[in-house]
Coordinates of C-alpha atoms and ligand atoms in Angstrom, one line a residue:
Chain G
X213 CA 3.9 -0.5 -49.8
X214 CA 4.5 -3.7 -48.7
X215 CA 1.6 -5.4 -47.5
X216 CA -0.2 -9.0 -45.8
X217 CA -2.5 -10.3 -48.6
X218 CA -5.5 -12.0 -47.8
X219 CA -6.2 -15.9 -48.3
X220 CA -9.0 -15.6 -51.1
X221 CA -11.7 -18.3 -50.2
X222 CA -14.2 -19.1 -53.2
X223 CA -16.6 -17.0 -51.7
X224 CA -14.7 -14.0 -51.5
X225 CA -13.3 -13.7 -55.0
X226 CA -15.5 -11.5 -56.2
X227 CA -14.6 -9.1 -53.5
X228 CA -10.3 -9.4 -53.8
X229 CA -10.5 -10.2 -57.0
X230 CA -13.8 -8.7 -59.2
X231 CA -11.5 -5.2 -58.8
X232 CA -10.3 -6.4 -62.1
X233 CA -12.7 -4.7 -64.1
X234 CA -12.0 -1.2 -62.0
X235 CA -15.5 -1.6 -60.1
X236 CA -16.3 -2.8 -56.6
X237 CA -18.7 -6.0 -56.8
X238 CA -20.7 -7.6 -53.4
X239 CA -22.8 -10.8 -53.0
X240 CA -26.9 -9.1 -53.1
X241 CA -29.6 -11.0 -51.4
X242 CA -32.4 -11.6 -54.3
X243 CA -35.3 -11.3 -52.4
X244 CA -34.9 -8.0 -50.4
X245 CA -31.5 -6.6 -52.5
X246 CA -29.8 -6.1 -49.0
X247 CA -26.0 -6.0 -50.2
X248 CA -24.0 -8.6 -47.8
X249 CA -20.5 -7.9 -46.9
X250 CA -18.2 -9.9 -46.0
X251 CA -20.0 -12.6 -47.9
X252 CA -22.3 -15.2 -46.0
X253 CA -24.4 -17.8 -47.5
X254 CA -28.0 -16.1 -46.0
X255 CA -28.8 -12.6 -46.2
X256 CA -28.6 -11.2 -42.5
X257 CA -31.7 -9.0 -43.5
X258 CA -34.3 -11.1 -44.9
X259 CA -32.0 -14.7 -44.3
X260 CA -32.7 -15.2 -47.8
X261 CA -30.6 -17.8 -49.4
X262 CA -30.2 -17.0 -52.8
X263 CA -27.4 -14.7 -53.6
X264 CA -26.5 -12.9 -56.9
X265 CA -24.0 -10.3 -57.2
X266 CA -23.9 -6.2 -57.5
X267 CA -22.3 -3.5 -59.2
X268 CA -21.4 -0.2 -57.0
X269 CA -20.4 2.7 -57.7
X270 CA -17.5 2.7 -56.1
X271 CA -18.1 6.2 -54.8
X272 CA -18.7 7.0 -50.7
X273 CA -17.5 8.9 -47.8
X274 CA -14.7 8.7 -45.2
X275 CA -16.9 8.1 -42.0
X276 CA -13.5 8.1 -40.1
X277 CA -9.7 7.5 -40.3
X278 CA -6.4 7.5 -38.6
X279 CA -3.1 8.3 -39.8
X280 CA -0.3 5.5 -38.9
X281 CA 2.9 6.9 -38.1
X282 CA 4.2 3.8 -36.4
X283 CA 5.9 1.1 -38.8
X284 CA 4.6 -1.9 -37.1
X285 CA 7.0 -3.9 -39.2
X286 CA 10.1 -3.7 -41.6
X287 CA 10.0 -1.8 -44.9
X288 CA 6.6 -0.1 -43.9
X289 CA 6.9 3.4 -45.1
X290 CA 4.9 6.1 -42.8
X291 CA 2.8 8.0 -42.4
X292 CA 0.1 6.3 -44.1
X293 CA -3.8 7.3 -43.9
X294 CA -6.1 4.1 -43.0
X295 CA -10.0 5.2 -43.2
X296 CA -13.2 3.2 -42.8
X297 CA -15.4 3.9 -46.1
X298 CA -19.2 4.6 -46.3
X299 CA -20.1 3.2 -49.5
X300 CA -23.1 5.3 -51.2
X301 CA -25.3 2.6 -52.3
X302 CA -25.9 1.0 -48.3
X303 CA -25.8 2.9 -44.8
X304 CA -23.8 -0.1 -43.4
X305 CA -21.9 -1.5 -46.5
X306 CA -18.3 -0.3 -45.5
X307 CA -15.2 -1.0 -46.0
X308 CA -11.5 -0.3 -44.2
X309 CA -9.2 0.9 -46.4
X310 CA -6.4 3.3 -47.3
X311 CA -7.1 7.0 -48.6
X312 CA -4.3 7.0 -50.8
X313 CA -3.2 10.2 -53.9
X314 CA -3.5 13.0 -51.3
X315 CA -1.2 14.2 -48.5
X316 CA -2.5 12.3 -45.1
X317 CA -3.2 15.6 -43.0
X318 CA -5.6 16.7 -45.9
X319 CA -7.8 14.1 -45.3
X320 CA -11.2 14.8 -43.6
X321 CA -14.1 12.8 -42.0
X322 CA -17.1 13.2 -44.3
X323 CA -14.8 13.7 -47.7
X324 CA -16.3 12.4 -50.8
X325 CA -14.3 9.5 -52.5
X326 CA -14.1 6.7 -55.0
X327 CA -12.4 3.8 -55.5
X328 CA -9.1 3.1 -57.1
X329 CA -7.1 -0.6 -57.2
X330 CA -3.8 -1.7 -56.3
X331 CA -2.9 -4.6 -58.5
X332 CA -1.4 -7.1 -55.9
X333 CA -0.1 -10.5 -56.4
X334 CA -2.5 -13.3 -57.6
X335 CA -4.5 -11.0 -59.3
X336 CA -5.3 -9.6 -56.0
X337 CA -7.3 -6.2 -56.6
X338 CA -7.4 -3.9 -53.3
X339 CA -9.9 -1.3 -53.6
X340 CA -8.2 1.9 -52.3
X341 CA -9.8 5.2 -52.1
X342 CA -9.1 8.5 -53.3
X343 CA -10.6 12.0 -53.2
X344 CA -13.5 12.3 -55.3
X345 CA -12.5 14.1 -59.0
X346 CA -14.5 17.6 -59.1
X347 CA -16.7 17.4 -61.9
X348 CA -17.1 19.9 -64.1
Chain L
X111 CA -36.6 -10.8 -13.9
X112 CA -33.8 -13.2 -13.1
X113 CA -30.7 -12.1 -11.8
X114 CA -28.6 -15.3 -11.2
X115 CA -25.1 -13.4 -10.9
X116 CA -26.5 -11.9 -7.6
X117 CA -26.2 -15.5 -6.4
X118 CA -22.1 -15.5 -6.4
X119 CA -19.6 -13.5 -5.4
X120 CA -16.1 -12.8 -5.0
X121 CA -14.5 -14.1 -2.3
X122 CA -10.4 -14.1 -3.4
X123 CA -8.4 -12.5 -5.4
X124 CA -4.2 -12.2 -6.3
X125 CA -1.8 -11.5 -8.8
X126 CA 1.5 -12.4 -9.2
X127 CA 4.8 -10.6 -9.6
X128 CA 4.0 -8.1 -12.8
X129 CA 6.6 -6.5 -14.7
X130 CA 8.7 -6.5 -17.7
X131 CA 10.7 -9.3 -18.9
X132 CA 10.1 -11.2 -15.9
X133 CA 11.7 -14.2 -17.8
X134 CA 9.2 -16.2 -15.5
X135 CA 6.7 -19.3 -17.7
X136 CA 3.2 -18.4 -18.1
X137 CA 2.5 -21.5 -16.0
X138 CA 4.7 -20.4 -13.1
X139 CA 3.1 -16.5 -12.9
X140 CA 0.0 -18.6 -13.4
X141 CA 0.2 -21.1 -10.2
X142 CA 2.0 -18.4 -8.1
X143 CA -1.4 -15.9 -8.8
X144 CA -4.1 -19.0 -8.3
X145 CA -2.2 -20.6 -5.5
X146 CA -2.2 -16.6 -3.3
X147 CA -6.2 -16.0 -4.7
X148 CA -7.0 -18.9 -3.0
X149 CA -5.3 -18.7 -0.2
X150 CA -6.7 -15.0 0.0
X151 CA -10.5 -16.4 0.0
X152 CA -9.5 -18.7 2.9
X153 CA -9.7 -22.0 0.5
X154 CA -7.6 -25.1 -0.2
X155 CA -7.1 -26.5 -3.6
X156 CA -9.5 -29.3 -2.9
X157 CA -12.2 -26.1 -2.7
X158 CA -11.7 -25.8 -6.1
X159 CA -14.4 -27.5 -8.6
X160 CA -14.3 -25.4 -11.6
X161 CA -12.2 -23.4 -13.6
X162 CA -12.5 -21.0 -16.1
X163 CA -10.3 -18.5 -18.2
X164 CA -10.6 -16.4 -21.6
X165 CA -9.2 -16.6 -24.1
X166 CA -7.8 -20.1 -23.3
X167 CA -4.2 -21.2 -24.4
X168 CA -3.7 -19.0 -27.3
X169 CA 0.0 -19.7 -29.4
X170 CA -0.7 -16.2 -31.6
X171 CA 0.4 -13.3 -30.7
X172 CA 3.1 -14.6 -28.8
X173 CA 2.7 -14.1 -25.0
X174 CA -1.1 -12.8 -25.5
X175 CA -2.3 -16.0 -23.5
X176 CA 0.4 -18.9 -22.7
X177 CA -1.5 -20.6 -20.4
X178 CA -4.8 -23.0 -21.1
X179 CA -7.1 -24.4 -18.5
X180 CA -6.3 -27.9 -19.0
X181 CA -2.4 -27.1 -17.9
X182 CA -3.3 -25.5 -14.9
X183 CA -5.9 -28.1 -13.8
X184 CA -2.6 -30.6 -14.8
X185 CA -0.2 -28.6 -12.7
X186 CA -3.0 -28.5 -9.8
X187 CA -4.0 -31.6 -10.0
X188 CA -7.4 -29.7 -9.7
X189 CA -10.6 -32.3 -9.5
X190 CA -13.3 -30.6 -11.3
X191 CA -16.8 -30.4 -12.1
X192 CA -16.2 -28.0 -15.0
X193 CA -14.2 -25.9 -16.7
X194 CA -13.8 -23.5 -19.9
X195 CA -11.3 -22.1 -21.6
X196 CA -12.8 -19.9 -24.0
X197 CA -11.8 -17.0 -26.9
X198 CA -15.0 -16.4 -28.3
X199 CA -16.8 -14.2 -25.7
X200 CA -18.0 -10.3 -24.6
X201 CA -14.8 -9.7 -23.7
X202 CA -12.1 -10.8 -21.5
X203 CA -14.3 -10.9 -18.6
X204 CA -16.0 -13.6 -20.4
X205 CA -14.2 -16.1 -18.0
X206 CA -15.7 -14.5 -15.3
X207 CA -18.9 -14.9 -16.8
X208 CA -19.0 -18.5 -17.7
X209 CA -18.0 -19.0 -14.0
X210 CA -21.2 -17.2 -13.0
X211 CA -23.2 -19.3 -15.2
X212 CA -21.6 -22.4 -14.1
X213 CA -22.6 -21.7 -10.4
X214 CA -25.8 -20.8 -10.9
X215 CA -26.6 -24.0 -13.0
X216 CA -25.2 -25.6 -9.9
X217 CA -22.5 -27.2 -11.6
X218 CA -19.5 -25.5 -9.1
X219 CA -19.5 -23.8 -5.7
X220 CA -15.7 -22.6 -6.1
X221 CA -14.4 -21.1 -9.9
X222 CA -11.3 -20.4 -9.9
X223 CA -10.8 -18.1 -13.0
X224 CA -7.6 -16.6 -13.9
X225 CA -5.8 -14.3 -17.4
X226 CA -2.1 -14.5 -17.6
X227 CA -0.1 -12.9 -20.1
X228 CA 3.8 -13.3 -21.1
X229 CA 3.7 -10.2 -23.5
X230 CA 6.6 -8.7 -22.4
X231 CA 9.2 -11.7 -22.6
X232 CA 7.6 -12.0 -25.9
X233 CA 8.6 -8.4 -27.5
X234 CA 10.2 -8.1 -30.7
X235 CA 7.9 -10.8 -31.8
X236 CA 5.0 -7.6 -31.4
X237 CA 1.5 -8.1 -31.1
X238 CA 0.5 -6.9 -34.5
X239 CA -1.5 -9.0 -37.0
X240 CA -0.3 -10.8 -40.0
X241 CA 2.9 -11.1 -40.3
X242 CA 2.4 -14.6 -41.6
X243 CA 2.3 -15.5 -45.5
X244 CA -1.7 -14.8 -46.2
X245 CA -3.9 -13.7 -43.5
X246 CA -7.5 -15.4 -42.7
X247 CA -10.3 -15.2 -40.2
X248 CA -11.7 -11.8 -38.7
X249 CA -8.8 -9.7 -39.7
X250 CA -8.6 -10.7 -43.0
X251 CA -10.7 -7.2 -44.4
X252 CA -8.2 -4.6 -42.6
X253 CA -4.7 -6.3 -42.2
X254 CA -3.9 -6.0 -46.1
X255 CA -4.6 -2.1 -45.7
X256 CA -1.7 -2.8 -43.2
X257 CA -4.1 -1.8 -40.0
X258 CA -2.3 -4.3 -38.7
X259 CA -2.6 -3.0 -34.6
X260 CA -5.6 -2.7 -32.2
X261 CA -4.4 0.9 -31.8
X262 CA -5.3 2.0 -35.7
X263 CA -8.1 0.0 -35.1
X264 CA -9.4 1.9 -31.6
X265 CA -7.8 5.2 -33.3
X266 CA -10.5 5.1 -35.9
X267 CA -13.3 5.2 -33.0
X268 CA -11.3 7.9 -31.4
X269 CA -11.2 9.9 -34.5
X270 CA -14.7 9.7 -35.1
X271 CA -15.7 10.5 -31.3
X272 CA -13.7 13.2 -31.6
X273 CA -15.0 14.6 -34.9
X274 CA -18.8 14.2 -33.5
X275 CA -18.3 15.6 -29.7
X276 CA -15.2 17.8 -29.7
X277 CA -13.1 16.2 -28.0
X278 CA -9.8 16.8 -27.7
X279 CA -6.0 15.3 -27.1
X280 CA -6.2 18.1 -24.2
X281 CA -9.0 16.2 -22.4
X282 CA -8.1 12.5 -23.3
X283 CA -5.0 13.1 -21.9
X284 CA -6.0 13.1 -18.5
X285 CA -6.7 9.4 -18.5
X286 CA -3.0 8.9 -19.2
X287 CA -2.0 11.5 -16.4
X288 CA -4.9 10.1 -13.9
X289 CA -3.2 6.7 -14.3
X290 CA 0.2 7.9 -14.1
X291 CA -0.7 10.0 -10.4
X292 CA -2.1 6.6 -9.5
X293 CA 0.5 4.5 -10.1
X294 CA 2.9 6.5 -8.2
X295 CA 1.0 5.2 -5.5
X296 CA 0.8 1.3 -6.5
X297 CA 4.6 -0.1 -6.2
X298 CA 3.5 -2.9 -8.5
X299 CA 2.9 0.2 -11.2
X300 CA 5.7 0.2 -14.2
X301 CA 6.0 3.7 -14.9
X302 CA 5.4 5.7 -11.9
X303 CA 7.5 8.9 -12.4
X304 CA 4.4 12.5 -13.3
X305 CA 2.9 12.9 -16.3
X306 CA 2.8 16.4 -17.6
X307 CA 0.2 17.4 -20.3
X308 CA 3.1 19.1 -21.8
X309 CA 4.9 15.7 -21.9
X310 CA 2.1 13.9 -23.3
X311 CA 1.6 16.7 -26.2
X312 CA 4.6 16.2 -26.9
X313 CA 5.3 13.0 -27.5
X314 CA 5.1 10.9 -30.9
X315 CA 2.0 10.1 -32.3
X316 CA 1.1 5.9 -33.2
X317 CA -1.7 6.2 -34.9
X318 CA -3.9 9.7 -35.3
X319 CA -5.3 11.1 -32.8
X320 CA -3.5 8.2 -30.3
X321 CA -0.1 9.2 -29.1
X322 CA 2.4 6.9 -27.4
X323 CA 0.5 7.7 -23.9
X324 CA -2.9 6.4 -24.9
X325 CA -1.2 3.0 -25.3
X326 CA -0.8 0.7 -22.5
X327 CA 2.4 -1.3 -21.9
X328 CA 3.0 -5.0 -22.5
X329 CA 4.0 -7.0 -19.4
X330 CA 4.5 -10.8 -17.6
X331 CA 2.0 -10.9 -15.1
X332 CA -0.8 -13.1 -14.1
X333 CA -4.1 -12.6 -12.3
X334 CA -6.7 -14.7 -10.5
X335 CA -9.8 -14.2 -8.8
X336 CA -12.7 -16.6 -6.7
X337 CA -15.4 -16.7 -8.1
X338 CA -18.4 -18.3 -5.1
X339 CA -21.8 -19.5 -4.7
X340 CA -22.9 -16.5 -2.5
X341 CA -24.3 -19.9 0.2
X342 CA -20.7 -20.9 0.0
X343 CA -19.0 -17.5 0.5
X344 CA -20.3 -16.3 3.4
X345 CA -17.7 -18.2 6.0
X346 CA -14.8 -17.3 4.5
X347 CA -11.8 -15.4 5.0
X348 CA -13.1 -12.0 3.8
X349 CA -16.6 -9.8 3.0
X350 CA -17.8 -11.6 -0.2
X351 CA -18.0 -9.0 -2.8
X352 CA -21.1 -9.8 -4.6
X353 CA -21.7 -9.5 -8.4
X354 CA -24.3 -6.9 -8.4
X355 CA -24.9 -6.7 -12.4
X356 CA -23.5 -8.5 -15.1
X357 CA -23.2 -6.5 -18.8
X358 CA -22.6 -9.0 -21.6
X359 CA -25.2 -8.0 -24.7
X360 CA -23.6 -7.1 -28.2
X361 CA -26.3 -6.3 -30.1
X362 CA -24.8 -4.8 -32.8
X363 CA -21.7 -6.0 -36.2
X364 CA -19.1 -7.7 -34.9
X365 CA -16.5 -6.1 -36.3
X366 CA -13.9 -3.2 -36.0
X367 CA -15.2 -1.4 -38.8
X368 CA -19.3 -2.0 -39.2
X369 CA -20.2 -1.0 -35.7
X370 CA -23.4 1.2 -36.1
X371 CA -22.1 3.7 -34.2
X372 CA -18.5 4.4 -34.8
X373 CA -18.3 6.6 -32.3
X374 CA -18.6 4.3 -29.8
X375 CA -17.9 0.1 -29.0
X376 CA -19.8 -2.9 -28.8
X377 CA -19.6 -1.9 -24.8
X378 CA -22.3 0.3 -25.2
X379 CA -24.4 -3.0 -25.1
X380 CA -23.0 -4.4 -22.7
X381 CA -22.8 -1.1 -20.2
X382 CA -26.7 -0.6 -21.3
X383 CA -27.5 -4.4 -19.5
X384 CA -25.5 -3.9 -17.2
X385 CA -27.8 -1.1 -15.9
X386 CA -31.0 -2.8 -16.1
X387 CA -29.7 -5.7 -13.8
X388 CA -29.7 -3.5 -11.1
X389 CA -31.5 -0.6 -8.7
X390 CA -28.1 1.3 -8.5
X391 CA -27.3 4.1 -10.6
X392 CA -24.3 5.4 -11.7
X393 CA -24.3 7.5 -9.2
X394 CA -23.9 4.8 -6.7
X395 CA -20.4 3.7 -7.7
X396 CA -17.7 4.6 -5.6
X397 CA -14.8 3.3 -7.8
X398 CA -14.3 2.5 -11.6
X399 CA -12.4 0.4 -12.8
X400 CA -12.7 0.7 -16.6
X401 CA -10.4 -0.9 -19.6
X402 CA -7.5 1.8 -20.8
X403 CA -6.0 -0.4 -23.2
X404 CA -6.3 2.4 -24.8
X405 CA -7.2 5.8 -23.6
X406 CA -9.7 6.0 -25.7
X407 CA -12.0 3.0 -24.9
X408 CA -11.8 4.1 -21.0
X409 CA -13.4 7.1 -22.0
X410 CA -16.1 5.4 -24.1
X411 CA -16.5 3.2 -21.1
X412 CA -17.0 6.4 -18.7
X413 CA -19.2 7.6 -21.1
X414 CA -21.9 4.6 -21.9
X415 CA -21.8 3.4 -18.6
X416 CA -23.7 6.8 -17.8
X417 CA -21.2 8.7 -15.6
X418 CA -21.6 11.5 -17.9
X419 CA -23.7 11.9 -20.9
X420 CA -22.9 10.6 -24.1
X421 CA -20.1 12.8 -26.4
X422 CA -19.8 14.6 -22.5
X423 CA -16.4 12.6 -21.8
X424 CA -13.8 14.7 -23.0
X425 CA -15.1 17.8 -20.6
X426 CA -15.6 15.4 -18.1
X427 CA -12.4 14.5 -17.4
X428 CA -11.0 17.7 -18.2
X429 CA -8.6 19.1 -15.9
X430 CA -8.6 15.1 -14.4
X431 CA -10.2 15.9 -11.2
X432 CA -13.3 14.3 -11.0
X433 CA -11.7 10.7 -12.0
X434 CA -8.9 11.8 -9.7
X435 CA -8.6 9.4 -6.1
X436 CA -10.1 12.2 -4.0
X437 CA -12.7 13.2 -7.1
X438 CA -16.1 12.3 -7.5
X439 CA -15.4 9.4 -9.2
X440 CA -11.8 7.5 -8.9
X441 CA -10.5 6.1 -12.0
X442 CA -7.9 3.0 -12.8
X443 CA -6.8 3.6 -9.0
X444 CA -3.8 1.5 -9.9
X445 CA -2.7 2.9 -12.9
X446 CA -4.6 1.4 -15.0
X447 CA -3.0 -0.1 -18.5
X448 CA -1.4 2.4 -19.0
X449 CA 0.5 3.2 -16.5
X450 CA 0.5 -0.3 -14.2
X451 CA 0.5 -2.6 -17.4
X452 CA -1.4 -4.7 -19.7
X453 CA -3.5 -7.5 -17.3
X454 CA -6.1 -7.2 -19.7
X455 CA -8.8 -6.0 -17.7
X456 CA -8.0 -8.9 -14.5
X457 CA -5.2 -6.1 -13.5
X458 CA -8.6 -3.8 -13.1
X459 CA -11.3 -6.1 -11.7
X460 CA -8.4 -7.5 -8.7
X461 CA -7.9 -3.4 -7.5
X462 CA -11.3 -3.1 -7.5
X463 CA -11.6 -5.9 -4.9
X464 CA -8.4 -4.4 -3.4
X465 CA -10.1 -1.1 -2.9
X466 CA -13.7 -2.3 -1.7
X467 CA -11.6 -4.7 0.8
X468 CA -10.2 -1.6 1.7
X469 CA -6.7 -2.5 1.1
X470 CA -5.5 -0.2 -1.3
X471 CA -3.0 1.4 1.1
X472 CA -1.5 5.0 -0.1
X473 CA -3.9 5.3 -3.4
X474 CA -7.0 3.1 -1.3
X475 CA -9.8 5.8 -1.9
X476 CA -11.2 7.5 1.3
X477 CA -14.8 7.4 2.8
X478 CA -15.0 3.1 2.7
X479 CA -16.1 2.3 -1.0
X480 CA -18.9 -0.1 -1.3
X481 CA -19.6 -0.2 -5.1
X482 CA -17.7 -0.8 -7.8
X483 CA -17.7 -0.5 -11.8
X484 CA -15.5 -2.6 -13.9
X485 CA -15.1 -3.1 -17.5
X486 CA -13.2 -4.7 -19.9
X487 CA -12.8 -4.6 -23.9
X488 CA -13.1 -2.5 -27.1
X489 CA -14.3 -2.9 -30.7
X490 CA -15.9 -5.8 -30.7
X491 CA -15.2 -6.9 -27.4
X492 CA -16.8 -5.6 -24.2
X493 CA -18.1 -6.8 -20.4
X494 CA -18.9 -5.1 -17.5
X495 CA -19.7 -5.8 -14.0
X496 CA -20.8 -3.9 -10.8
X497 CA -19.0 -5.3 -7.1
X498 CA -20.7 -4.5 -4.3
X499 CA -19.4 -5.1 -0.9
X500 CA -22.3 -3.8 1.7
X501 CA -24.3 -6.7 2.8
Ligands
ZN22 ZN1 -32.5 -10.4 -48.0

């Protein structure tokens, strides 16, 4: 798919590019563990100032989507499902993204998923969702 | 509590020519729109001491807003006491707005405030986001998931609305058909031939559960509007239309996707001010005006600004005859977005001063309305207003 990558600011790197390791990273406030995204230099919560960094699970829920069927440009193949991800670990920590490895009309508001990467240019990592593996 | 917009009024208001491919400058739509609004409030161009427009002179997306205050003050020669150009506000009535402030703070008695847009000339370079090398800025978290359009963006909010509520394709149609029967009426209207449900059913999708009828349609067009000290309004060439209520709050993300409530807009916080500004109820409007950029966000509107209960919007406007222009509440009376073209909400706020001057002519509603809802925005964006023309 071709796709618009983002201008990666030092801020953000851990975001685009921390997918590296296959896990979803976020900037954490210290003092109150508030996860921020997109990064800010103060937590919004507690407008702490001192920032580490958080490991996620990766896993969450499809709070809604749509399924593109225009091709807004050249080369863009459709249909295509875009989604707006609940991650587990925060109520408002979400993310807009594509549900990707499953047919477009099978996907469902409320569906369980985790993320997957798409290795993009620049070491660009794009988290990307997919349905949730059944455990056994 | 304070109420300053109650101090001003609307006392003009014109558009130009609107259509597509005009092959008309911004500028020229621009003076023709300014030059008839002021004529229409009874002023000269020496009344004129401030001016304000939103989102300024804009050179991305092509067409979206060609014109900046400074080059119609230039073209003008306007003398003024202020004036703002601004993007970052609740909404494109944001303009509007500012002009209120500016009178109240006594700066201005006369703001002229105008939106023009060039969209149409401008097609083939489409209004979609990043289509440059790297994107940056507020859009920089969906465009690489190639949501690259507001109508993925507002299809997501559909979605969601109707996964919580209900509603259905059935119901949201009739905003698109309620526009369409209007704009048979208004011979400024683009597409004016019926609507059938069938057709709209029918037709391709853009974006889940938004179809190529929920979408408005690009056009060259420009709108202005007079914006008075209500001291300063009341000898003038028509009933000053006062600004009842203003609704500006966002109290909420600003964003497309970390809303609280993704069911709904930032425009709930504004409709929600809007209300406490003001004895009327929503009972009291005679005409709304309400944002159809897409479908969808006109029933959000409908819904938050209380004309039916929350998640209540798809059955209310089933069938299409309360929001018709003899039903209990007349919608987009001149075809809205969707059907009369993308003004950008200054398309919306000039037929409501159309209809409460009573000049609508074949779609004018009946029984002499005297209050008016308008509303512009979605996602992020989101401003509302109540008109009132009784005394
Ligand atoms: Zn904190």
């Amino acid at each position: 798919m071709t796709r618009t990558l983002p201008v990666v600011n030092e801020d953000e790197v851990l975001f685009w590019k921390g997918g590296a390791d296959g896990k979803l990273h976020f900037p954490q406030c210290r003092q109150c563990q508030y996860i921020v995204h997109p990064p800010a230099p103060v937590c919004p919560q507690c407008y702490g100032r001192e920032l580490g960094e958080t490991t996620v699970s990766g896993e969450g829920t499809v709070a809604t989507f749509t399924i593109n069927y225009q091709p807004w440009v050249p080369d863009m193949q459709v249909p295509f499902t875009i989604a707006i991800v609940a991650l587990n670990e925060q109520d408002d920590l979400r993310l807009m993204t594509n549900i990707v490895n499953i047919p477009p009309e099978k996907v469902e508001i409320g569906m369980r998923v985790s993320v997957v990467f798409e290795v993009c240019d620049e070491d660009i990592y794009l988290p990307l969702f997919e349905p949730m593996k059944v455990s056994v | 509590m304070i109420v300053g917009e109650k101090m001003t009024a609307i006392t003009g208001s014109a558009q130009s020519a609107v259509g597509r491919r005009l092959g008309r400058s911004g500028l020229d739509l621009t003076v023709e729109a300014c030059l008839a609004a002021i004529a229409d409030a009874g002023l000269e161009v020496k009344d004129i001491d401030g001016l304000s427009t939103w989102p300024g002179f804009a050179e991305q997306p092509p067409g979206f807003s060609p014109v900046g205050a400074p080059e119609l003050k230039e073209a003008l020669r306007l003398k003024l006491n202020w004036h703002a150009g601004v993007s970052e506000a609740p909404g494109q009535f944001g303009s509007i707005f500012n002009a209120v402030g500016a009178i109240t703070a006594g700066f201005c008695r006369h703001v002229l405030c105008f939106r023009v847009l060039t969209e149409s000339s401008s097609a083939g370079k489409a209004s979609v986001m990043g289509q440059g090398e790297r994107v940056d800025g507020w859009s920089k978290y969906m465009v690489p998931f190639n949501a690259l359009s507001a109508a993925n963006w507002t299809a997501l909010f559909a979605q969601k609305h109707f996964d919580c509520y209900g509603t259905t394709r059935e119901q949201l149609a009739q905003i698109a058909i309620n526009g369409r029967k209007n704009a048979a009426l208004n011979p400024k209207a683009i597409y004016r031939d019926p609507l059938s449900l069938d057709e709209y059913m029918e037709s391709r999708m853009i974006s889940s559960p938004l179809c190529l009828y929920d979408c408005d349609v690009p056009v060259d067009g420009a709108t202005a509007v007079i914006v008075s000290h209500i001291d300063a309004a009341a000898d003038l060439r028509r009933p000053p239309l006062r600004i009842e209520a203003i609704g500006s709050a966002h109290n909420s993300r600003y964003s497309w996707f970390q809303f609280d409530d993704l069911a709904t807009q930032a425009l709930r916080d504004a409709a929600q001010m809007m209300w406490q500004r003001t004895d009327l109820k929503p009972a009291d409007v005679d005409v709304a005006e309400l944002y159809d950029g897409f479908s969808f966000i006109c029933l959000d509107w409908l819904e938050q600004l209380g004309f039916c209960p929350v998640g209540e919007g798809g059955r209310f406007i089933e069938g299409g005859e309360r929001i018709a222009l003899d039903g209990e509440l007349p919608l987009n009376t001149n075809g809205g977005h969707l059907s009369a073209g993308r003004t950008h909400g200054f398309g919306l706020l000039h037929e409501a001063c159309v209809q409460l001057w009573g000049e609508g002519g074949a779609r004018q509603v009946g029984g002499d309305p005297k209050v008016a809802a308008v509303a512009a925005g979605g996602g992020p964006l989101g401003g509302c207003m109540l008109l009132t023309s009784s005394q």
